[in-house]
JSON list of C-alpha atoms in Angstrom, two decimals:
[
{"chain": "A", "resi": 1, "resn": "SER", "atom": "CA", "xyz": [17.34, -12.29, -6.92]},
{"chain": "A", "resi": 2, "resn": "VAL", "atom": "CA", "xyz": [15.66, -10.60, -9.74]},
{"chain": "A", "resi": 3, "resn": "ASP", "atom": "CA", "xyz": [13.31, -11.85, -12.26]},
{"chain": "A", "resi": 4, "resn": "LYS", "atom": "CA", "xyz": [14.62, -13.08, -15.65]},
{"chain": "A", "resi": 5, "resn": "ASN", "atom": "CA", "xyz": [13.26, -11.36, -18.65]},
{"chain": "A", "resi": 6, "resn": "THR", "atom": "CA", "xyz": [12.00, -13.55, -21.13]},
{"chain": "A", "resi": 7, "resn": "GLY", "atom": "CA", "xyz": [11.64, -12.20, -24.57]},
{"chain": "A", "resi": 8, "resn": "VAL", "atom": "CA", "xyz": [15.08, -13.55, -26.04]},
{"chain": "A", "resi": 9, "resn": "LEU", "atom": "CA", "xyz": [15.89, -17.09, -24.36]},
{"chain": "A", "resi": 10, "resn": "ALA", "atom": "CA", "xyz": [19.78, -19.36, -25.93]},
{"chain": "A", "resi": 11, "resn": "VAL", "atom": "CA", "xyz": [18.96, -22.66, -25.11]},
{"chain": "A", "resi": 12, "resn": "ARG", "atom": "CA", "xyz": [21.85, -25.70, -25.08]},
{"chain": "A", "resi": 13, "resn": "ALA", "atom": "CA", "xyz": [20.36, -28.94, -25.84]},
{"chain": "A", "resi": 14, "resn": "THR", "atom": "CA", "xyz": [21.58, -30.66, -23.49]},
{"chain": "A", "resi": 15, "resn": "PRO", "atom": "CA", "xyz": [18.99, -32.93, -21.06]},
{"chain": "A", "resi": 16, "resn": "ASN", "atom": "CA", "xyz": [18.36, -31.25, -18.65]},
{"chain": "A", "resi": 17, "resn": "GLY", "atom": "CA", "xyz": [17.84, -28.00, -20.60]},
{"chain": "A", "resi": 18, "resn": "ILE", "atom": "CA", "xyz": [15.45, -29.93, -22.66]},
{"chain": "A", "resi": 19, "resn": "ALA", "atom": "CA", "xyz": [13.65, -30.94, -19.25]},
{"chain": "A", "resi": 20, "resn": "ALA", "atom": "CA", "xyz": [13.31, -27.24, -18.36]},
{"chain": "A", "resi": 21, "resn": "MET", "atom": "CA", "xyz": [12.31, -26.46, -21.48]},
{"chain": "A", "resi": 22, "resn": "ALA", "atom": "CA", "xyz": [9.56, -29.89, -21.58]},
{"chain": "A", "resi": 23, "resn": "GLU", "atom": "CA", "xyz": [8.34, -28.98, -17.38]},
{"chain": "A", "resi": 24, "resn": "TRP", "atom": "CA", "xyz": [7.88, -24.64, -18.71]},
{"chain": "A", "resi": 25, "resn": "LYS", "atom": "CA", "xyz": [5.83, -25.50, -21.13]},
{"chain": "A", "resi": 26, "resn": "VAL", "atom": "CA", "xyz": [3.50, -27.79, -19.27]},
{"chain": "A", "resi": 27, "resn": "ARG", "atom": "CA", "xyz": [3.17, -25.24, -16.87]},
{"chain": "A", "resi": 28, "resn": "LEU", "atom": "CA", "xyz": [2.11, -22.86, -19.93]},
{"chain": "A", "resi": 29, "resn": "GLN", "atom": "CA", "xyz": [-0.27, -25.18, -20.69]},
{"chain": "A", "resi": 30, "resn": "VAL", "atom": "CA", "xyz": [-2.20, -25.35, -16.96]},
{"chain": "A", "resi": 31, "resn": "GLY", "atom": "CA", "xyz": [-3.30, -21.84, -17.85]},
{"chain": "A", "resi": 32, "resn": "GLU", "atom": "CA", "xyz": [-3.59, -20.37, -14.32]},
{"chain": "A", "resi": 33, "resn": "LYS", "atom": "CA", "xyz": [-5.37, -16.57, -14.40]},
{"chain": "A", "resi": 34, "resn": "ASN", "atom": "CA", "xyz": [-3.08, -13.73, -14.89]},
{"chain": "A", "resi": 35, "resn": "GLU", "atom": "CA", "xyz": [-0.53, -16.21, -15.81]},
{"chain": "A", "resi": 36, "resn": "GLN", "atom": "CA", "xyz": [1.91, -15.68, -18.67]},
{"chain": "A", "resi": 37, "resn": "ASP", "atom": "CA", "xyz": [5.47, -17.22, -20.22]},
{"chain": "A", "resi": 38, "resn": "GLN", "atom": "CA", "xyz": [7.33, -15.05, -17.93]},
{"chain": "A", "resi": 39, "resn": "THR", "atom": "CA", "xyz": [5.72, -15.67, -14.78]},
{"chain": "A", "resi": 40, "resn": "THR", "atom": "CA", "xyz": [5.64, -18.93, -15.32]},
{"chain": "A", "resi": 41, "resn": "PHE", "atom": "CA", "xyz": [9.67, -18.85, -16.12]},
{"chain": "A", "resi": 42, "resn": "ASN", "atom": "CA", "xyz": [9.92, -17.34, -13.38]},
{"chain": "A", "resi": 43, "resn": "ASP", "atom": "CA", "xyz": [8.90, -19.57, -10.65]},
{"chain": "A", "resi": 44, "resn": "LEU", "atom": "CA", "xyz": [10.39, -22.40, -12.10]},
{"chain": "A", "resi": 45, "resn": "ILE", "atom": "CA", "xyz": [14.03, -21.43, -12.17]},
{"chain": "A", "resi": 46, "resn": "ASP", "atom": "CA", "xyz": [13.11, -20.09, -8.70]},
{"chain": "A", "resi": 47, "resn": "GLY", "atom": "CA", "xyz": [11.89, -23.62, -7.28]},
{"chain": "A", "resi": 48, "resn": "ASN", "atom": "CA", "xyz": [8.70, -22.81, -7.40]},
{"chain": "A", "resi": 49, "resn": "GLY", "atom": "CA", "xyz": [5.84, -25.74, -8.01]},
{"chain": "A", "resi": 50, "resn": "ARG", "atom": "CA", "xyz": [2.91, -25.38, -10.56]},
{"chain": "A", "resi": 51, "resn": "GLY", "atom": "CA", "xyz": [0.27, -22.91, -9.86]},
{"chain": "A", "resi": 52, "resn": "HIS", "atom": "CA", "xyz": [2.89, -21.16, -7.32]},
{"chain": "A", "resi": 53, "resn": "ARG", "atom": "CA", "xyz": [1.29, -18.40, -8.13]},
{"chain": "A", "resi": 54, "resn": "TRP", "atom": "CA", "xyz": [-2.65, -18.59, -8.81]},
{"chain": "A", "resi": 55, "resn": "GLY", "atom": "CA", "xyz": [-4.08, -22.86, -8.52]},
{"chain": "A", "resi": 56, "resn": "MET", "atom": "CA", "xyz": [-1.78, -23.85, -4.68]},
{"chain": "A", "resi": 57, "resn": "SER", "atom": "CA", "xyz": [-3.19, -22.88, -1.49]},
{"chain": "A", "resi": 58, "resn": "ASN", "atom": "CA", "xyz": [-0.46, -22.24, 1.49]},
{"chain": "A", "resi": 59, "resn": "ALA", "atom": "CA", "xyz": [-0.44, -25.84, 2.61]},
{"chain": "A", "resi": 60, "resn": "GLN", "atom": "CA", "xyz": [0.33, -26.85, -0.93]},
{"chain": "A", "resi": 61, "resn": "ARG", "atom": "CA", "xyz": [3.63, -24.26, -0.78]},
{"chain": "A", "resi": 62, "resn": "SER", "atom": "CA", "xyz": [4.62, -24.77, 1.90]},
{"chain": "A", "resi": 63, "resn": "ASP", "atom": "CA", "xyz": [4.95, -28.57, 1.17]},
{"chain": "A", "resi": 64, "resn": "PHE", "atom": "CA", "xyz": [6.87, -28.49, -2.23]},
{"chain": "A", "resi": 65, "resn": "LYS", "atom": "CA", "xyz": [8.71, -25.61, -0.32]},
{"chain": "A", "resi": 66, "resn": "LYS", "atom": "CA", "xyz": [9.68, -29.09, 1.92]},
{"chain": "A", "resi": 67, "resn": "PHE", "atom": "CA", "xyz": [10.36, -31.03, -1.11]},
{"chain": "A", "resi": 68, "resn": "GLY", "atom": "CA", "xyz": [12.12, -28.97, -2.72]},
{"chain": "A", "resi": 69, "resn": "GLU", "atom": "CA", "xyz": [14.24, -28.00, -0.06]},
{"chain": "A", "resi": 70, "resn": "ALA", "atom": "CA", "xyz": [15.36, -31.96, 0.12]},
{"chain": "A", "resi": 71, "resn": "TRP", "atom": "CA", "xyz": [15.47, -32.63, -3.42]},
{"chain": "A", "resi": 72, "resn": "CYS", "atom": "CA", "xyz": [17.65, -29.94, -3.98]},
{"chain": "A", "resi": 73, "resn": "GLY", "atom": "CA", "xyz": [20.00, -30.01, -0.60]},
{"chain": "A", "resi": 74, "resn": "SER", "atom": "CA", "xyz": [22.54, -27.53, -0.45]},
{"chain": "A", "resi": 75, "resn": "HIS", "atom": "CA", "xyz": [21.46, -24.26, -3.34]},
{"chain": "A", "resi": 76, "resn": "LYS", "atom": "CA", "xyz": [18.47, -23.10, -0.73]},
{"chain": "A", "resi": 77, "resn": "THR", "atom": "CA", "xyz": [18.42, -19.09, -1.29]},
{"chain": "A", "resi": 78, "resn": "LYS", "atom": "CA", "xyz": [16.43, -16.12, -0.96]},
{"chain": "A", "resi": 79, "resn": "ARG", "atom": "CA", "xyz": [14.81, -17.27, -4.18]},
{"chain": "A", "resi": 80, "resn": "GLY", "atom": "CA", "xyz": [14.79, -21.12, -5.25]},
{"chain": "A", "resi": 81, "resn": "TYR", "atom": "CA", "xyz": [17.74, -23.82, -5.06]},
{"chain": "A", "resi": 82, "resn": "ASN", "atom": "CA", "xyz": [21.14, -22.01, -6.39]},
{"chain": "A", "resi": 83, "resn": "LYS", "atom": "CA", "xyz": [24.57, -20.93, -6.72]},
{"chain": "A", "resi": 84, "resn": "LEU", "atom": "CA", "xyz": [27.46, -19.60, -8.28]},
{"chain": "A", "resi": 85, "resn": "TRP", "atom": "CA", "xyz": [28.74, -22.69, -10.77]},
{"chain": "A", "resi": 86, "resn": "ALA", "atom": "CA", "xyz": [32.13, -24.30, -9.17]},
{"chain": "A", "resi": 87, "resn": "GLY", "atom": "CA", "xyz": [33.18, -25.09, -12.70]},
{"chain": "A", "resi": 88, "resn": "GLY", "atom": "CA", "xyz": [35.94, -28.18, -13.94]},
{"chain": "A", "resi": 89, "resn": "GLU", "atom": "CA", "xyz": [33.20, -30.92, -14.92]},
{"chain": "A", "resi": 90, "resn": "ASP", "atom": "CA", "xyz": [30.24, -29.49, -16.64]},
{"chain": "A", "resi": 91, "resn": "PRO", "atom": "CA", "xyz": [27.05, -31.53, -14.57]},
{"chain": "A", "resi": 92, "resn": "GLU", "atom": "CA", "xyz": [25.63, -30.95, -17.80]},
{"chain": "A", "resi": 93, "resn": "THR", "atom": "CA", "xyz": [27.64, -33.23, -20.01]},
{"chain": "A", "resi": 94, "resn": "GLY", "atom": "CA", "xyz": [30.16, -34.57, -17.76]},
{"chain": "A", "resi": 95, "resn": "GLY", "atom": "CA", "xyz": [32.95, -33.32, -19.72]},
{"chain": "A", "resi": 96, "resn": "ALA", "atom": "CA", "xyz": [34.97, -30.19, -18.26]},
{"chain": "A", "resi": 97, "resn": "GLY", "atom": "CA", "xyz": [33.69, -27.48, -18.14]},
{"chain": "A", "resi": 98, "resn": "ASP", "atom": "CA", "xyz": [35.15, -24.12, -20.00]},
{"chain": "A", "resi": 99, "resn": "ALA", "atom": "CA", "xyz": [37.55, -22.40, -18.49]},
{"chain": "A", "resi": 100, "resn": "SER", "atom": "CA", "xyz": [37.52, -19.30, -19.49]},
{"chain": "A", "resi": 101, "resn": "VAL", "atom": "CA", "xyz": [33.81, -18.91, -19.01]},
{"chain": "A", "resi": 102, "resn": "VAL", "atom": "CA", "xyz": [34.42, -19.94, -15.88]},
{"chain": "A", "resi": 103, "resn": "ALA", "atom": "CA", "xyz": [37.06, -17.11, -14.97]},
{"chain": "A", "resi": 104, "resn": "ARG", "atom": "CA", "xyz": [35.44, -14.59, -16.35]},
{"chain": "A", "resi": 105, "resn": "GLY", "atom": "CA", "xyz": [31.92, -15.22, -14.20]},
{"chain": "A", "resi": 106, "resn": "ARG", "atom": "CA", "xyz": [33.00, -15.77, -10.88]},
{"chain": "A", "resi": 107, "resn": "THR", "atom": "CA", "xyz": [36.54, -14.59, -10.61]},
{"chain": "A", "resi": 108, "resn": "THR", "atom": "CA", "xyz": [36.11, -11.30, -11.89]},
{"chain": "A", "resi": 109, "resn": "GLU", "atom": "CA", "xyz": [34.71, -8.59, -9.75]},
{"chain": "A", "resi": 110, "resn": "GLY", "atom": "CA", "xyz": [31.35, -7.52, -10.65]},
{"chain": "A", "resi": 111, "resn": "SER", "atom": "CA", "xyz": [30.96, -8.94, -14.05]},
{"chain": "A", "resi": 112, "resn": "ARG", "atom": "CA", "xyz": [28.06, -11.19, -15.06]},
{"chain": "A", "resi": 113, "resn": "ARG", "atom": "CA", "xyz": [27.76, -15.41, -13.83]},
{"chain": "A", "resi": 114, "resn": "ILE", "atom": "CA", "xyz": [27.11, -18.51, -14.48]},
{"chain": "A", "resi": 115, "resn": "PHE", "atom": "CA", "xyz": [24.79, -19.81, -11.84]},
{"chain": "A", "resi": 116, "resn": "ASP", "atom": "CA", "xyz": [23.79, -23.70, -11.22]},
{"chain": "A", "resi": 117, "resn": "VAL", "atom": "CA", "xyz": [20.09, -23.78, -11.16]},
{"chain": "A", "resi": 118, "resn": "CYS", "atom": "CA", "xyz": [18.12, -26.49, -8.52]},
{"chain": "A", "resi": 119, "resn": "LEU", "atom": "CA", "xyz": [15.25, -26.74, -10.99]},
{"chain": "A", "resi": 120, "resn": "PRO", "atom": "CA", "xyz": [13.29, -29.80, -8.04]},
{"chain": "A", "resi": 121, "resn": "ASN", "atom": "CA", "xyz": [11.46, -33.22, -9.20]},
{"chain": "A", "resi": 122, "resn": "VAL", "atom": "CA", "xyz": [13.04, -31.44, -13.10]},
{"chain": "A", "resi": 123, "resn": "SER", "atom": "CA", "xyz": [17.19, -31.46, -12.71]},
{"chain": "A", "resi": 124, "resn": "ARG", "atom": "CA", "xyz": [19.99, -30.67, -10.29]},
{"chain": "A", "resi": 125, "resn": "HIS", "atom": "CA", "xyz": [21.59, -28.93, -12.29]},
{"chain": "A", "resi": 126, "resn": "VAL", "atom": "CA", "xyz": [21.03, -26.31, -14.69]},
{"chain": "A", "resi": 127, "resn": "HIS", "atom": "CA", "xyz": [23.13, -23.42, -14.73]},
{"chain": "A", "resi": 128, "resn": "ILE", "atom": "CA", "xyz": [21.02, -19.92, -16.47]},
{"chain": "A", "resi": 129, "resn": "GLY", "atom": "CA", "xyz": [23.25, -16.72, -17.07]},
{"chain": "A", "resi": 130, "resn": "THR", "atom": "CA", "xyz": [22.26, -13.57, -18.04]},
{"chain": "A", "resi": 131, "resn": "PHE", "atom": "CA", "xyz": [23.08, -11.65, -22.13]},
{"chain": "A", "resi": 132, "resn": "PRO", "atom": "CA", "xyz": [25.12, -8.58, -21.53]},
{"chain": "A", "resi": 133, "resn": "VAL", "atom": "CA", "xyz": [22.52, -5.41, -22.33]},
{"chain": "A", "resi": 134, "resn": "THR", "atom": "CA", "xyz": [25.54, -4.64, -24.98]},
{"chain": "A", "resi": 135, "resn": "ALA", "atom": "CA", "xyz": [24.19, -8.22, -26.80]},
{"chain": "A", "resi": 136, "resn": "VAL", "atom": "CA", "xyz": [21.40, -8.92, -26.49]},
{"chain": "A", "resi": 137, "resn": "ALA", "atom": "CA", "xyz": [19.30, -5.11, -26.15]},
{"chain": "A", "resi": 138, "resn": "GLY", "atom": "CA", "xyz": [15.57, -4.25, -24.19]},
{"chain": "A", "resi": 139, "resn": "GLY", "atom": "CA", "xyz": [13.69, -2.51, -26.13]},
{"chain": "A", "resi": 140, "resn": "HIS", "atom": "CA", "xyz": [14.06, 0.38, -23.09]},
{"chain": "A", "resi": 141, "resn": "THR", "atom": "CA", "xyz": [17.61, 0.00, -23.63]},
{"chain": "A", "resi": 142, "resn": "PHE", "atom": "CA", "xyz": [18.08, 0.55, -26.63]},
{"chain": "A", "resi": 143, "resn": "PHE", "atom": "CA", "xyz": [15.36, 2.98, -27.95]},
{"chain": "A", "resi": 144, "resn": "VAL", "atom": "CA", "xyz": [15.11, 5.17, -25.12]},
{"chain": "A", "resi": 145, "resn": "GLN", "atom": "CA", "xyz": [18.52, 5.00, -23.68]},
{"chain": "A", "resi": 146, "resn": "GLN", "atom": "CA", "xyz": [19.98, 4.56, -27.45]},
{"chain": "A", "resi": 147, "resn": "LEU", "atom": "CA", "xyz": [22.64, 2.21, -25.42]},
{"chain": "A", "resi": 148, "resn": "GLN", "atom": "CA", "xyz": [24.23, 1.73, -28.50]},
{"chain": "A", "resi": 149, "resn": "SER", "atom": "CA", "xyz": [24.32, 5.27, -29.67]},
{"chain": "A", "resi": 150, "resn": "PRO", "atom": "CA", "xyz": [27.34, 6.19, -27.06]},
{"chain": "A", "resi": 151, "resn": "THR", "atom": "CA", "xyz": [29.25, 2.24, -27.23]},
{"chain": "A", "resi": 152, "resn": "ALA", "atom": "CA", "xyz": [29.29, 2.12, -30.28]},
{"chain": "A", "resi": 153, "resn": "THR", "atom": "CA", "xyz": [28.30, -1.28, -30.41]},
{"chain": "A", "resi": 154, "resn": "TRP", "atom": "CA", "xyz": [25.47, -3.01, -31.74]},
{"chain": "A", "resi": 155, "resn": "PRO", "atom": "CA", "xyz": [23.40, -5.66, -29.88]},
{"chain": "A", "resi": 156, "resn": "MET", "atom": "CA", "xyz": [22.59, -8.81, -32.24]},
{"chain": "A", "resi": 157, "resn": "ALA", "atom": "CA", "xyz": [19.77, -9.11, -30.54]},
{"chain": "A", "resi": 158, "resn": "VAL", "atom": "CA", "xyz": [16.72, -6.53, -29.58]},
{"chain": "A", "resi": 159, "resn": "HIS", "atom": "CA", "xyz": [13.91, -7.37, -27.82]},
{"chain": "A", "resi": 160, "resn": "ALA", "atom": "CA", "xyz": [10.69, -4.63, -27.86]},
{"chain": "A", "resi": 161, "resn": "THR", "atom": "CA", "xyz": [9.81, -4.89, -24.72]},
{"chain": "A", "resi": 162, "resn": "TYR", "atom": "CA", "xyz": [5.79, -5.18, -23.75]},
{"chain": "A", "resi": 163, "resn": "GLN", "atom": "CA", "xyz": [4.03, -2.25, -25.11]},
{"chain": "A", "resi": 164, "resn": "PHE", "atom": "CA", "xyz": [0.75, -0.77, -25.72]},
{"chain": "A", "resi": 165, "resn": "GLY", "atom": "CA", "xyz": [-1.86, -0.76, -28.46]},
{"chain": "A", "resi": 166, "resn": "ASP", "atom": "CA", "xyz": [0.08, -3.43, -30.81]},
{"chain": "A", "resi": 167, "resn": "THR", "atom": "CA", "xyz": [-2.66, -4.92, -32.78]},
{"chain": "A", "resi": 168, "resn": "SER", "atom": "CA", "xyz": [-3.63, -5.82, -36.05]},
{"chain": "A", "resi": 169, "resn": "ASP", "atom": "CA", "xyz": [-5.38, -2.49, -36.70]},
{"chain": "A", "resi": 170, "resn": "TYR", "atom": "CA", "xyz": [-3.57, -1.41, -34.85]},
{"chain": "A", "resi": 171, "resn": "ALA", "atom": "CA", "xyz": [0.25, -1.21, -34.34]},
{"chain": "A", "resi": 172, "resn": "PHE", "atom": "CA", "xyz": [1.73, 1.73, -33.02]},
{"chain": "A", "resi": 173, "resn": "GLY", "atom": "CA", "xyz": [3.26, -1.09, -30.14]},
{"chain": "A", "resi": 174, "resn": "LYS", "atom": "CA", "xyz": [6.54, -3.47, -30.79]},
{"chain": "A", "resi": 175, "resn": "ARG", "atom": "CA", "xyz": [6.27, -3.57, -34.14]},
{"chain": "A", "resi": 176, "resn": "GLN", "atom": "CA", "xyz": [6.45, 0.55, -34.01]},
{"chain": "A", "resi": 177, "resn": "ARG", "atom": "CA", "xyz": [9.10, 0.48, -31.94]},
{"chain": "A", "resi": 178, "resn": "PHE", "atom": "CA", "xyz": [11.12, -2.14, -35.09]},
{"chain": "A", "resi": 179, "resn": "ARG", "atom": "CA", "xyz": [9.73, 0.28, -38.12]},
{"chain": "A", "resi": 180, "resn": "ASP", "atom": "CA", "xyz": [11.03, 3.41, -36.19]},
{"chain": "A", "resi": 181, "resn": "TRP", "atom": "CA", "xyz": [14.19, 2.37, -36.27]},
{"chain": "A", "resi": 182, "resn": "GLY", "atom": "CA", "xyz": [14.01, 0.30, -39.84]},
{"chain": "A", "resi": 183, "resn": "MET", "atom": "CA", "xyz": [14.22, -3.34, -38.24]},
{"chain": "A", "resi": 184, "resn": "TRP", "atom": "CA", "xyz": [10.68, -4.04, -39.39]},
{"chain": "A", "resi": 185, "resn": "LEU", "atom": "CA", "xyz": [11.12, -6.48, -42.55]},
{"chain": "A", "resi": 186, "resn": "VAL", "atom": "CA", "xyz": [8.32, -8.35, -42.24]},
{"chain": "A", "resi": 187, "resn": "ASP", "atom": "CA", "xyz": [5.76, -5.94, -43.89]},
{"chain": "A", "resi": 188, "resn": "GLU", "atom": "CA", "xyz": [3.19, -7.37, -47.40]},
{"chain": "A", "resi": 189, "resn": "GLU", "atom": "CA", "xyz": [3.47, -4.81, -50.34]},
{"chain": "A", "resi": 190, "resn": "GLU", "atom": "CA", "xyz": [-0.19, -3.70, -49.73]},
{"chain": "A", "resi": 191, "resn": "GLU", "atom": "CA", "xyz": [1.03, -2.21, -46.07]},
{"chain": "A", "resi": 192, "resn": "TYR", "atom": "CA", "xyz": [2.63, 0.61, -47.25]},
{"chain": "A", "resi": 193, "resn": "ILE", "atom": "CA", "xyz": [1.20, 3.90, -48.49]},
{"chain": "A", "resi": 194, "resn": "THR", "atom": "CA", "xyz": [2.91, 4.60, -51.77]},
{"chain": "A", "resi": 195, "resn": "GLY", "atom": "CA", "xyz": [2.80, 7.09, -54.26]},
{"chain": "A", "resi": 196, "resn": "SER", "atom": "CA", "xyz": [2.80, 9.78, -51.50]},
{"chain": "A", "resi": 197, "resn": "ARG", "atom": "CA", "xyz": [5.02, 12.53, -50.72]},
{"chain": "A", "resi": 198, "resn": "TYR", "atom": "CA", "xyz": [6.46, 13.39, -47.11]},
{"chain": "A", "resi": 199, "resn": "LEU", "atom": "CA", "xyz": [6.98, 16.67, -44.44]},
{"chain": "A", "resi": 200, "resn": "VAL", "atom": "CA", "xyz": [9.09, 15.00, -42.04]},
{"chain": "A", "resi": 201, "resn": "LEU", "atom": "CA", "xyz": [8.78, 18.01, -38.75]},
{"chain": "A", "resi": 202, "resn": "GLU", "atom": "CA", "xyz": [11.72, 18.11, -35.83]},
{"chain": "A", "resi": 203, "resn": "GLU", "atom": "CA", "xyz": [11.96, 19.76, -33.39]},
{"chain": "A", "resi": 204, "resn": "ASP", "atom": "CA", "xyz": [15.04, 20.59, -32.68]},
{"chain": "A", "resi": 205, "resn": "ALA", "atom": "CA", "xyz": [14.20, 24.05, -31.14]},
{"chain": "A", "resi": 206, "resn": "PRO", "atom": "CA", "xyz": [17.13, 23.95, -28.66]},
{"chain": "A", "resi": 207, "resn": "LEU", "atom": "CA", "xyz": [15.53, 24.30, -24.89]},
{"chain": "A", "resi": 208, "resn": "ALA", "atom": "CA", "xyz": [14.50, 27.32, -22.76]},
{"chain": "A", "resi": 209, "resn": "PRO", "atom": "CA", "xyz": [17.11, 27.42, -19.89]},
{"chain": "A", "resi": 210, "resn": "ARG", "atom": "CA", "xyz": [15.72, 25.75, -16.80]},
{"chain": "A", "resi": 211, "resn": "GLU", "atom": "CA", "xyz": [13.46, 27.76, -14.13]},
{"chain": "A", "resi": 212, "resn": "PRO", "atom": "CA", "xyz": [14.77, 27.61, -10.91]},
{"chain": "A", "resi": 213, "resn": "TRP", "atom": "CA", "xyz": [12.94, 26.39, -7.15]},
{"chain": "A", "resi": 214, "resn": "VAL", "atom": "CA", "xyz": [11.98, 28.80, -5.55]},
{"chain": "A", "resi": 215, "resn": "GLY", "atom": "CA", "xyz": [9.60, 26.77, -3.53]},
{"chain": "A", "resi": 216, "resn": "PHE", "atom": "CA", "xyz": [6.93, 28.35, -1.50]},
{"chain": "A", "resi": 217, "resn": "LYS", "atom": "CA", "xyz": [8.05, 32.20, -2.97]},
{"chain": "A", "resi": 218, "resn": "ASP", "atom": "CA", "xyz": [6.88, 30.63, -6.83]},
{"chain": "A", "resi": 219, "resn": "LEU", "atom": "CA", "xyz": [5.01, 26.83, -6.01]},
{"chain": "A", "resi": 220, "resn": "HIS", "atom": "CA", "xyz": [4.08, 27.42, -9.96]},
{"chain": "A", "resi": 221, "resn": "ALA", "atom": "CA", "xyz": [7.18, 28.69, -11.67]},
{"chain": "A", "resi": 222, "resn": "ARG", "atom": "CA", "xyz": [8.23, 25.24, -13.62]},
{"chain": "A", "resi": 223, "resn": "GLY", "atom": "CA", "xyz": [4.83, 25.08, -14.50]},
{"chain": "A", "resi": 224, "resn": "ARG", "atom": "CA", "xyz": [4.69, 27.34, -15.74]},
{"chain": "A", "resi": 225, "resn": "GLN", "atom": "CA", "xyz": [7.62, 26.91, -18.42]},
{"chain": "A", "resi": 226, "resn": "HIS", "atom": "CA", "xyz": [6.42, 23.34, -18.55]},
{"chain": "A", "resi": 227, "resn": "VAL", "atom": "CA", "xyz": [3.23, 25.35, -20.37]},
{"chain": "A", "resi": 228, "resn": "SER", "atom": "CA", "xyz": [5.22, 27.54, -22.49]},
{"chain": "A", "resi": 229, "resn": "HIS", "atom": "CA", "xyz": [7.11, 25.25, -24.25]},
{"chain": "A", "resi": 230, "resn": "LEU", "atom": "CA", "xyz": [3.66, 23.10, -24.65]},
{"chain": "A", "resi": 231, "resn": "GLU", "atom": "CA", "xyz": [2.49, 26.13, -26.42]},
{"chain": "A", "resi": 232, "resn": "ARG", "atom": "CA", "xyz": [5.63, 27.17, -28.41]},
{"chain": "A", "resi": 233, "resn": "VAL", "atom": "CA", "xyz": [5.55, 23.25, -29.31]},
{"chain": "A", "resi": 234, "resn": "ARG", "atom": "CA", "xyz": [1.75, 23.60, -30.46]},
{"chain": "A", "resi": 235, "resn": "GLN", "atom": "CA", "xyz": [2.68, 26.52, -32.28]},
{"chain": "A", "resi": 236, "resn": "ARG", "atom": "CA", "xyz": [5.90, 24.18, -34.84]},
{"chain": "A", "resi": 237, "resn": "LEU", "atom": "CA", "xyz": [3.25, 21.87, -35.18]},
{"chain": "A", "resi": 238, "resn": "ALA", "atom": "CA", "xyz": [0.49, 24.26, -36.56]},
{"chain": "A", "resi": 239, "resn": "HIS", "atom": "CA", "xyz": [3.08, 26.29, -39.01]},
{"chain": "A", "resi": 240, "resn": "GLY", "atom": "CA", "xyz": [4.68, 22.60, -40.24]},
{"chain": "A", "resi": 241, "resn": "PHE", "atom": "CA", "xyz": [1.02, 21.39, -41.02]},
{"chain": "A", "resi": 242, "resn": "ALA", "atom": "CA", "xyz": [0.18, 24.48, -43.08]},
{"chain": "A", "resi": 243, "resn": "LEU", "atom": "CA", "xyz": [3.52, 24.28, -44.56]},
{"chain": "A", "resi": 244, "resn": "ALA", "atom": "CA", "xyz": [2.23, 20.90, -45.53]},
{"chain": "A", "resi": 245, "resn": "ARG", "atom": "CA", "xyz": [-1.14, 21.26, -46.61]},
{"chain": "A", "resi": 246, "resn": "ALA", "atom": "CA", "xyz": [0.64, 24.21, -49.30]},
{"chain": "A", "resi": 247, "resn": "LEU", "atom": "CA", "xyz": [2.81, 21.82, -50.33]},
{"chain": "A", "resi": 248, "resn": "ASN", "atom": "CA", "xyz": [0.27, 18.94, -50.64]},
{"chain": "A", "resi": 249, "resn": "ARG", "atom": "CA", "xyz": [2.73, 16.66, -48.63]},
{"chain": "A", "resi": 250, "resn": "THR", "atom": "CA", "xyz": [1.37, 14.79, -45.27]},
{"chain": "A", "resi": 251, "resn": "ALA", "atom": "CA", "xyz": [2.74, 15.58, -42.21]},
{"chain": "A", "resi": 252, "resn": "VAL", "atom": "CA", "xyz": [5.28, 13.13, -40.57]},
{"chain": "A", "resi": 253, "resn": "LEU", "atom": "CA", "xyz": [5.04, 13.99, -36.38]},
{"chain": "A", "resi": 254, "resn": "PRO", "atom": "CA", "xyz": [8.84, 14.61, -34.51]}
]
């Protein structure tokens, strides 16, 4: 019932899996305005037609919806045509399903599930599930929440998630996130600054206790505290820059 992120995908090379990826590729090549890999992927698994968002009229969307309902039968849900995988014989391979996956996926309350998804005019049975965030982390989960620290579980893959300002001459987006964590290993040697000395500034001063909220008696109490905190930060940075200059070092901001 929610959009899926296409940052990290694992696809089995079954006929249905290959057919789904081939259809996704065709939709990407259509090149409708404001479309990208994630929107086209979500339209695909939601059972929508090619060019659903921008290339179809309301009448065409209605016609494709009727076609999808007839083609997929009992799979209809609020978004697309899917149901929990019933296990047993795997419709993708014709063989037996993985009983342990079935048990974990369907019978454990609150667990992650595997869905049997119908893609109109593509395949009536594609199995789709989501990775747990402890195994495949998103940018917010890894870099902001840092879930890997309290769980002591390092993910097998990290998706940086969309970032502003990530261009070849101003790489402070996805690549810089990975660099900060020592996870970007493809820089050319000439991209590194060598022979320099640095002074790393750290903002480790404890925060002052939060001002109590008193409502209309003083609407700006917390605003003044915020400004006071910024003044202290700027003062500490000024001291750091002065020290870096005296030591002939390059200051690294916290």
